[in-house]
Amino acid sequence: MNNFLLLVIREVGVLGNNDVCVFDLSESWKVSLHGGHSGDFCEHGAGSLREILDAAVAYGYSTFGVTTHSPPFSSNFLYEEEITAGLGVPELGKRFSSYSEISRGLVAEYADRIEVLRGAEIEVVPSGSYAIDIALLREVYELDYVVGSVHWVDEIPIDINRYEFDRVVANSGGLESFLVRYFELVGEMIYSVRPEVVGHIDLPRLYSEGAVEWGSGRVLDAISSSLVAARDAGCILDLNVRALSKGLDSPFPSASIVDLASDLGVPFCFGDDSHSVADVGVGIEAGRSFLLANGVDSIATLGRTEGRLTKREVSLVAASSDDLV
């Protein structure tokens, strides 16, 4: 499609205000709300946050959310790469504080070129005070929003490598039981944390793509329950295109989950899940085509309006203000 087609943003929700405004912006669908995992704040990232923002400007993003990983609140959830680097809970907490300070300055510095949102991706739902910890993280660092993801199940990381994935599946009693457990945790995370964005909701596809267990009644019920939780909490689903660079045939989530979410009225946003300059924007056009092919003709985005966080609907097809009712 012609890159200069006029696309339309319709603001559909302002925190504390239901007024609707209409904006006309070219290629306003080029938004990522999950990514910017730069090497200065992530062991498996590369490049600086400033370099990633430069790449986001060059790609043509109108809004780019940086969502570095939240610090762990327990040493049970340290990754091997962090342990090897000599990073513990205190050090990772200090690094997140540095991320917050630096990203705050970059928001202002880049304001005339791109809207930068400051967020965090949470990774695990341990018992106890986790919801309180995340609420404090939001408040202390004045984050714009949170991406809620589940990367650990029963204290085992699920997307690091095949060995760890097989270990957690065996620990769960098989793939079907693991998938049910995973989606239960997603639902718990949504209800307890209420993130604005739910990250790569079907992440276990990474090592189980095409498995028959995905079609079992128990798994489908668990998926449906997590989507209902997302709808009830007003969440946006991350259409995470990094799945394509990892060898999957489609982004997270799959077409079947896109259909289920659409039927429930759960909106989508794009996330390039970038971990380096080279990742920025990769797969976003393919993600747009994927949504359109599956009957989704708009996405939801976040932004600021007069200092308040807003949720906006962005058309993925050519439109004009006359088309809006």
Short mmCIF file of C-alpha atoms in Angstrom, two decimals:
data_model
loop_
_atom_site.label_atom_id
_atom_site.label_comp_id
_atom_site.label_asym_id
_atom_site.label_seq_id
_atom_site.Cartn_x
_atom_site.Cartn_y
_atom_site.Cartn_z
CA MET A 1 0.00 0.00 0.00
CA ASN A 2 1.18 3.53 -0.77
CA ASN A 3 3.20 4.82 2.17
CA PHE A 4 1.64 8.26 1.85
CA LEU A 5 -1.97 7.19 2.33
CA LEU A 6 -3.73 9.32 4.89
CA LEU A 7 -4.46 7.38 8.05
CA VAL A 8 -6.57 8.56 10.92
CA ILE A 9 -6.11 8.48 14.67
CA ARG A 10 -9.23 8.63 16.73
CA GLU A 11 -8.70 9.17 20.43
CA VAL A 12 -11.11 6.79 22.16
CA GLY A 13 -10.28 7.12 25.81
CA VAL A 14 -8.60 9.72 27.99
CA LEU A 15 -7.97 8.75 31.58
CA GLY A 16 -10.71 10.48 33.50
CA ASN A 17 -12.31 11.97 30.36
CA ASN A 18 -14.46 10.42 27.62
CA ASP A 19 -14.20 13.25 25.13
CA VAL A 20 -13.26 12.19 21.60
CA CYS A 21 -10.76 14.03 19.41
CA VAL A 22 -9.75 13.34 15.81
CA PHE A 23 -6.20 13.60 14.47
CA ASP A 24 -4.95 13.23 10.90
CA LEU A 25 -1.40 11.85 10.69
CA SER A 26 0.41 10.07 7.86
CA GLU A 27 1.45 6.49 8.72
CA SER A 28 0.24 6.91 12.29
CA TRP A 29 -0.09 3.13 12.56
CA LYS A 30 3.70 2.93 12.89
CA VAL A 31 3.66 2.57 16.65
CA SER A 32 5.44 0.09 18.91
CA LEU A 33 4.49 -0.25 22.56
CA HIS A 34 6.84 -3.13 23.39
CA GLY A 35 10.55 -2.87 22.68
CA GLY A 36 13.62 -0.75 23.18
CA HIS A 37 15.41 -3.41 25.23
CA SER A 38 18.78 -1.74 24.82
CA GLY A 39 22.14 -3.18 25.73
CA ASP A 40 22.76 -0.62 28.46
CA PHE A 41 19.83 -2.00 30.48
CA CYS A 42 19.48 -5.60 29.24
CA GLU A 43 22.17 -8.29 29.16
CA HIS A 44 20.86 -9.80 25.91
CA GLY A 45 20.28 -6.44 24.27
CA ALA A 46 22.70 -4.44 22.12
CA GLY A 47 23.32 -0.76 21.57
CA SER A 48 22.29 2.18 23.71
CA LEU A 49 18.77 3.43 24.31
CA ARG A 50 19.66 6.63 22.47
CA GLU A 51 20.78 4.62 19.42
CA ILE A 52 17.54 2.65 19.45
CA LEU A 53 15.51 5.87 19.60
CA ASP A 54 17.49 7.24 16.66
CA ALA A 55 16.54 4.09 14.74
CA ALA A 56 12.89 4.51 15.75
CA VAL A 57 12.91 8.05 14.34
CA ALA A 58 14.57 6.84 11.15
CA TYR A 59 11.98 4.09 10.73
CA GLY A 60 9.14 6.58 10.97
CA TYR A 61 7.48 5.61 14.21
CA SER A 62 5.04 8.21 15.48
CA THR A 63 5.11 6.73 19.00
CA PHE A 64 7.71 4.39 20.47
CA GLY A 65 7.41 2.82 23.89
CA VAL A 66 10.59 1.76 25.65
CA THR A 67 9.85 -1.08 28.03
CA THR A 68 13.00 -2.31 29.69
CA HIS A 69 12.57 -5.37 31.89
CA SER A 70 11.41 -4.63 35.41
CA PRO A 71 13.90 -5.50 38.14
CA PRO A 72 13.36 -8.84 39.88
CA PHE A 73 12.11 -8.72 43.44
CA SER A 74 13.62 -12.10 44.31
CA SER A 75 16.89 -13.84 43.50
CA ASN A 76 14.79 -16.85 42.42
CA PHE A 77 14.12 -15.02 39.17
CA LEU A 78 17.61 -14.05 38.08
CA TYR A 79 18.62 -15.13 34.59
CA GLU A 80 21.86 -17.01 34.09
CA GLU A 81 23.26 -14.12 32.04
CA GLU A 82 22.65 -11.77 34.96
CA ILE A 83 24.28 -14.12 37.44
CA THR A 84 27.28 -14.50 35.12
CA ALA A 85 27.57 -10.71 34.90
CA GLY A 86 27.58 -10.48 38.68
CA LEU A 87 24.20 -8.76 38.84
CA GLY A 88 21.91 -9.44 41.76
CA VAL A 89 18.62 -7.95 42.89
CA PRO A 90 20.21 -4.73 44.30
CA GLU A 91 22.31 -4.11 41.17
CA LEU A 92 19.36 -4.66 38.84
CA GLY A 93 17.27 -2.33 40.95
CA LYS A 94 19.92 0.38 40.59
CA ARG A 95 20.09 -0.24 36.85
CA PHE A 96 16.34 0.21 36.52
CA SER A 97 16.62 3.48 38.44
CA SER A 98 19.26 4.61 35.94
CA TYR A 99 16.97 3.58 33.06
CA SER A 100 14.18 5.66 34.53
CA GLU A 101 16.34 8.76 34.85
CA ILE A 102 17.90 8.47 31.39
CA SER A 103 14.63 7.66 29.63
CA ARG A 104 12.94 10.64 31.28
CA GLY A 105 15.54 12.95 29.77
CA LEU A 106 15.24 11.31 26.35
CA VAL A 107 11.46 11.81 26.30
CA ALA A 108 12.01 15.57 26.37
CA GLU A 109 15.01 15.51 24.06
CA TYR A 110 13.20 13.59 21.29
CA ALA A 111 9.81 15.28 21.72
CA ASP A 112 10.11 17.24 18.46
CA ARG A 113 10.83 14.06 16.47
CA ILE A 114 8.88 11.22 18.10
CA GLU A 115 6.61 10.59 21.05
CA VAL A 116 8.57 8.41 23.48
CA LEU A 117 6.70 6.59 26.24
CA ARG A 118 8.46 5.26 29.34
CA GLY A 119 7.36 1.81 30.42
CA ALA A 120 8.51 -1.48 31.83
CA GLU A 121 7.93 -5.11 30.89
CA ILE A 122 7.17 -7.28 33.87
CA GLU A 123 8.19 -10.91 33.57
CA VAL A 124 6.89 -13.12 36.34
CA VAL A 125 3.99 -13.55 38.72
CA PRO A 126 5.37 -14.93 41.97
CA SER A 127 3.14 -15.15 45.02
CA GLY A 128 3.11 -12.60 47.80
CA SER A 129 3.58 -8.90 47.26
CA TYR A 130 4.23 -8.83 43.52
CA ALA A 131 1.19 -6.73 42.61
CA ILE A 132 2.14 -4.24 45.32
CA ASP A 133 5.77 -4.20 44.10
CA ILE A 134 4.69 -3.37 40.55
CA ALA A 135 2.28 -0.69 41.78
CA LEU A 136 5.16 0.91 43.69
CA LEU A 137 7.42 0.62 40.63
CA ARG A 138 4.83 2.56 38.61
CA GLU A 139 4.51 5.23 41.28
CA VAL A 140 8.15 5.69 42.23
CA TYR A 141 9.42 5.91 38.65
CA GLU A 142 6.29 7.60 37.24
CA LEU A 143 6.03 5.10 34.39
CA ASP A 144 3.62 5.85 31.57
CA TYR A 145 2.49 2.23 31.34
CA VAL A 146 3.35 -1.41 31.92
CA VAL A 147 3.62 -4.38 29.55
CA GLY A 148 2.52 -7.48 31.43
CA SER A 149 4.28 -10.64 30.29
CA VAL A 150 4.82 -14.09 31.77
CA HIS A 151 8.34 -15.41 31.13
CA TRP A 152 8.56 -17.80 34.09
CA VAL A 153 6.35 -20.69 35.18
CA ASP A 154 6.96 -22.21 38.59
CA GLU A 155 10.34 -20.46 38.81
CA ILE A 156 11.58 -21.82 35.46
CA PRO A 157 12.16 -19.49 32.47
CA ILE A 158 10.13 -20.62 29.46
CA ASP A 159 11.66 -18.81 26.48
CA ILE A 160 15.43 -18.99 27.04
CA ASN A 161 16.14 -22.29 25.29
CA ARG A 162 14.63 -25.65 24.47
CA TYR A 163 16.19 -27.33 27.51
CA GLU A 164 14.50 -25.00 29.99
CA PHE A 165 11.21 -25.21 28.09
CA ASP A 166 11.25 -29.01 28.14
CA ARG A 167 12.10 -28.91 31.83
CA VAL A 168 9.13 -26.74 32.72
CA VAL A 169 6.80 -28.84 30.54
CA ALA A 170 7.96 -32.02 32.31
CA ASN A 171 7.62 -30.28 35.67
CA SER A 172 4.01 -29.41 34.75
CA GLY A 173 3.11 -32.97 33.77
CA GLY A 174 3.05 -32.49 30.00
CA LEU A 175 2.49 -29.79 27.40
CA GLU A 176 -1.26 -29.52 27.83
CA SER A 177 -1.02 -29.01 31.59
CA PHE A 178 1.83 -26.56 31.12
CA LEU A 179 -0.17 -24.46 28.63
CA VAL A 180 -3.15 -24.40 30.97
CA ARG A 181 -0.89 -23.34 33.84
CA TYR A 182 0.77 -20.66 31.69
CA PHE A 183 -2.51 -19.06 30.61
CA GLU A 184 -3.80 -19.22 34.19
CA LEU A 185 -0.74 -17.20 35.21
CA VAL A 186 -1.42 -14.72 32.41
CA GLY A 187 -4.94 -14.25 33.76
CA GLU A 188 -3.65 -13.85 37.33
CA MET A 189 -1.11 -11.30 36.14
CA ILE A 190 -3.80 -9.30 34.33
CA TYR A 191 -6.18 -9.25 37.28
CA SER A 192 -3.49 -8.39 39.84
CA VAL A 193 -1.34 -5.93 37.87
CA ARG A 194 -3.81 -4.59 35.29
CA PRO A 195 -1.16 -3.78 32.67
CA GLU A 196 -2.05 -1.48 29.82
CA VAL A 197 -0.49 -3.98 27.37
CA VAL A 198 -0.34 -7.78 27.55
CA GLY A 199 2.93 -8.99 26.05
CA HIS A 200 3.16 -11.84 23.50
CA ILE A 201 0.25 -13.72 25.04
CA ASP A 202 1.01 -17.06 23.36
CA LEU A 203 4.78 -16.99 23.97
CA PRO A 204 4.99 -20.81 24.50
CA ARG A 205 4.46 -21.22 20.75
CA LEU A 206 8.18 -20.49 20.48
CA TYR A 207 8.95 -24.12 21.33
CA SER A 208 5.58 -25.79 20.70
CA GLU A 209 4.31 -24.33 17.42
CA GLY A 210 1.80 -26.69 15.78
CA ALA A 211 1.47 -29.04 18.76
CA VAL A 212 -1.95 -30.69 18.96
CA GLU A 213 -2.25 -29.68 22.60
CA TRP A 214 -2.95 -26.10 21.52
CA GLY A 215 -6.34 -27.32 20.26
CA SER A 216 -7.41 -29.16 23.41
CA GLY A 217 -10.53 -28.04 25.21
CA ARG A 218 -8.66 -27.30 28.44
CA VAL A 219 -6.12 -25.09 26.69
CA LEU A 220 -8.75 -23.25 24.65
CA ASP A 221 -10.74 -22.58 27.81
CA ALA A 222 -7.61 -21.24 29.53
CA ILE A 223 -6.84 -19.00 26.54
CA SER A 224 -10.41 -17.71 26.50
CA SER A 225 -10.30 -16.97 30.22
CA SER A 226 -7.10 -14.94 29.84
CA LEU A 227 -8.64 -12.97 26.99
CA VAL A 228 -11.75 -12.25 29.06
CA ALA A 229 -9.44 -10.98 31.80
CA ALA A 230 -7.73 -8.72 29.25
CA ARG A 231 -11.08 -7.39 28.06
CA ASP A 232 -12.34 -6.75 31.58
CA ALA A 233 -9.12 -4.95 32.55
CA GLY A 234 -9.15 -2.79 29.41
CA CYS A 235 -5.84 -4.21 28.17
CA ILE A 236 -4.35 -4.04 24.69
CA LEU A 237 -2.80 -7.22 23.23
CA ASP A 238 0.75 -6.96 21.96
CA LEU A 239 0.89 -8.03 18.28
CA ASN A 240 4.51 -9.01 18.75
CA VAL A 241 6.33 -9.32 15.43
CA ARG A 242 9.60 -10.59 16.93
CA ALA A 243 8.08 -14.05 16.58
CA LEU A 244 8.77 -13.78 12.84
CA SER A 245 12.52 -13.27 13.31
CA LYS A 246 12.53 -16.23 15.69
CA GLY A 247 11.29 -18.50 12.90
CA LEU A 248 7.55 -18.67 13.57
CA ASP A 249 5.10 -18.35 10.71
CA SER A 250 3.06 -15.58 12.31
CA PRO A 251 3.43 -12.99 15.06
CA PHE A 252 2.32 -13.51 18.64
CA PRO A 253 -0.59 -14.11 18.97
CA SER A 254 -1.65 -16.68 16.39
CA ALA A 255 -4.52 -16.13 13.96
CA SER A 256 -6.88 -18.25 16.07
CA ILE A 257 -6.22 -16.11 19.15
CA VAL A 258 -6.58 -12.95 17.09
CA ASP A 259 -10.05 -14.20 16.11
CA LEU A 260 -11.00 -14.99 19.70
CA ALA A 261 -9.73 -11.63 20.95
CA SER A 262 -11.51 -9.75 18.17
CA ASP A 263 -14.80 -11.47 19.00
CA LEU A 264 -14.38 -10.33 22.60
CA GLY A 265 -13.51 -6.78 21.57
CA VAL A 266 -9.90 -6.87 22.81
CA PRO A 267 -7.76 -4.46 20.74
CA PHE A 268 -4.20 -4.94 19.49
CA CYS A 269 -1.07 -2.84 19.34
CA PHE A 270 2.24 -3.45 17.59
CA GLY A 271 5.40 -4.39 19.41
CA ASP A 272 8.69 -4.87 17.58
CA ASP A 273 10.22 -6.22 20.83
CA SER A 274 13.48 -4.69 19.66
CA HIS A 275 16.67 -5.69 21.44
CA SER A 276 19.04 -3.79 19.15
CA VAL A 277 19.13 -1.08 16.51
CA ALA A 278 18.83 -3.73 13.80
CA ASP A 279 15.52 -4.95 15.29
CA VAL A 280 13.72 -1.60 15.28
CA GLY A 281 10.69 -1.68 12.99
CA VAL A 282 11.46 -5.16 11.66
CA GLY A 283 8.24 -7.04 10.94
CA ILE A 284 5.85 -4.16 11.62
CA GLU A 285 4.58 -4.02 8.02
CA ALA A 286 4.14 -7.81 8.07
CA GLY A 287 2.21 -7.46 11.33
CA ARG A 288 -0.09 -4.91 9.75
CA SER A 289 -0.74 -7.25 6.82
CA PHE A 290 -1.36 -10.12 9.25
CA LEU A 291 -4.01 -8.18 11.16
CA LEU A 292 -5.73 -7.00 7.99
CA ALA A 293 -5.77 -10.55 6.63
CA ASN A 294 -7.48 -11.66 9.83
CA GLY A 295 -10.18 -9.01 9.71
CA VAL A 296 -8.61 -6.46 12.07
CA ASP A 297 -8.51 -3.01 10.47
CA SER A 298 -7.37 -0.88 13.39
CA ILE A 299 -5.00 -0.97 16.35
CA ALA A 300 -4.98 0.73 19.73
CA THR A 301 -2.11 2.92 20.86
CA LEU A 302 -1.16 4.87 23.94
CA GLY A 303 0.02 8.45 24.05
CA ARG A 304 -0.07 11.65 26.04
CA THR A 305 -2.68 14.36 25.71
CA GLU A 306 -2.15 17.41 27.90
CA GLY A 307 -0.01 15.36 30.22
CA ARG A 308 -2.50 12.52 30.57
CA LEU A 309 -2.17 8.99 29.23
CA THR A 310 -4.59 8.37 26.38
CA LYS A 311 -5.75 5.33 24.48
CA ARG A 312 -6.29 5.91 20.78
CA GLU A 313 -7.66 3.91 17.90
CA VAL A 314 -5.58 3.99 14.71
CA SER A 315 -6.91 2.85 11.36
CA LEU A 316 -4.76 0.42 9.37
CA VAL A 317 -6.47 1.38 6.11
CA ALA A 318 -6.93 4.57 4.13
CA ALA A 319 -9.58 6.78 5.69
CA SER A 320 -10.63 10.37 6.03
CA SER A 321 -12.31 12.32 8.79
CA ASP A 322 -15.55 12.07 6.79
CA ASP A 323 -15.51 8.30 7.39
CA LEU A 324 -15.71 8.73 11.17
CA VAL A 325 -19.11 8.55 12.79
#
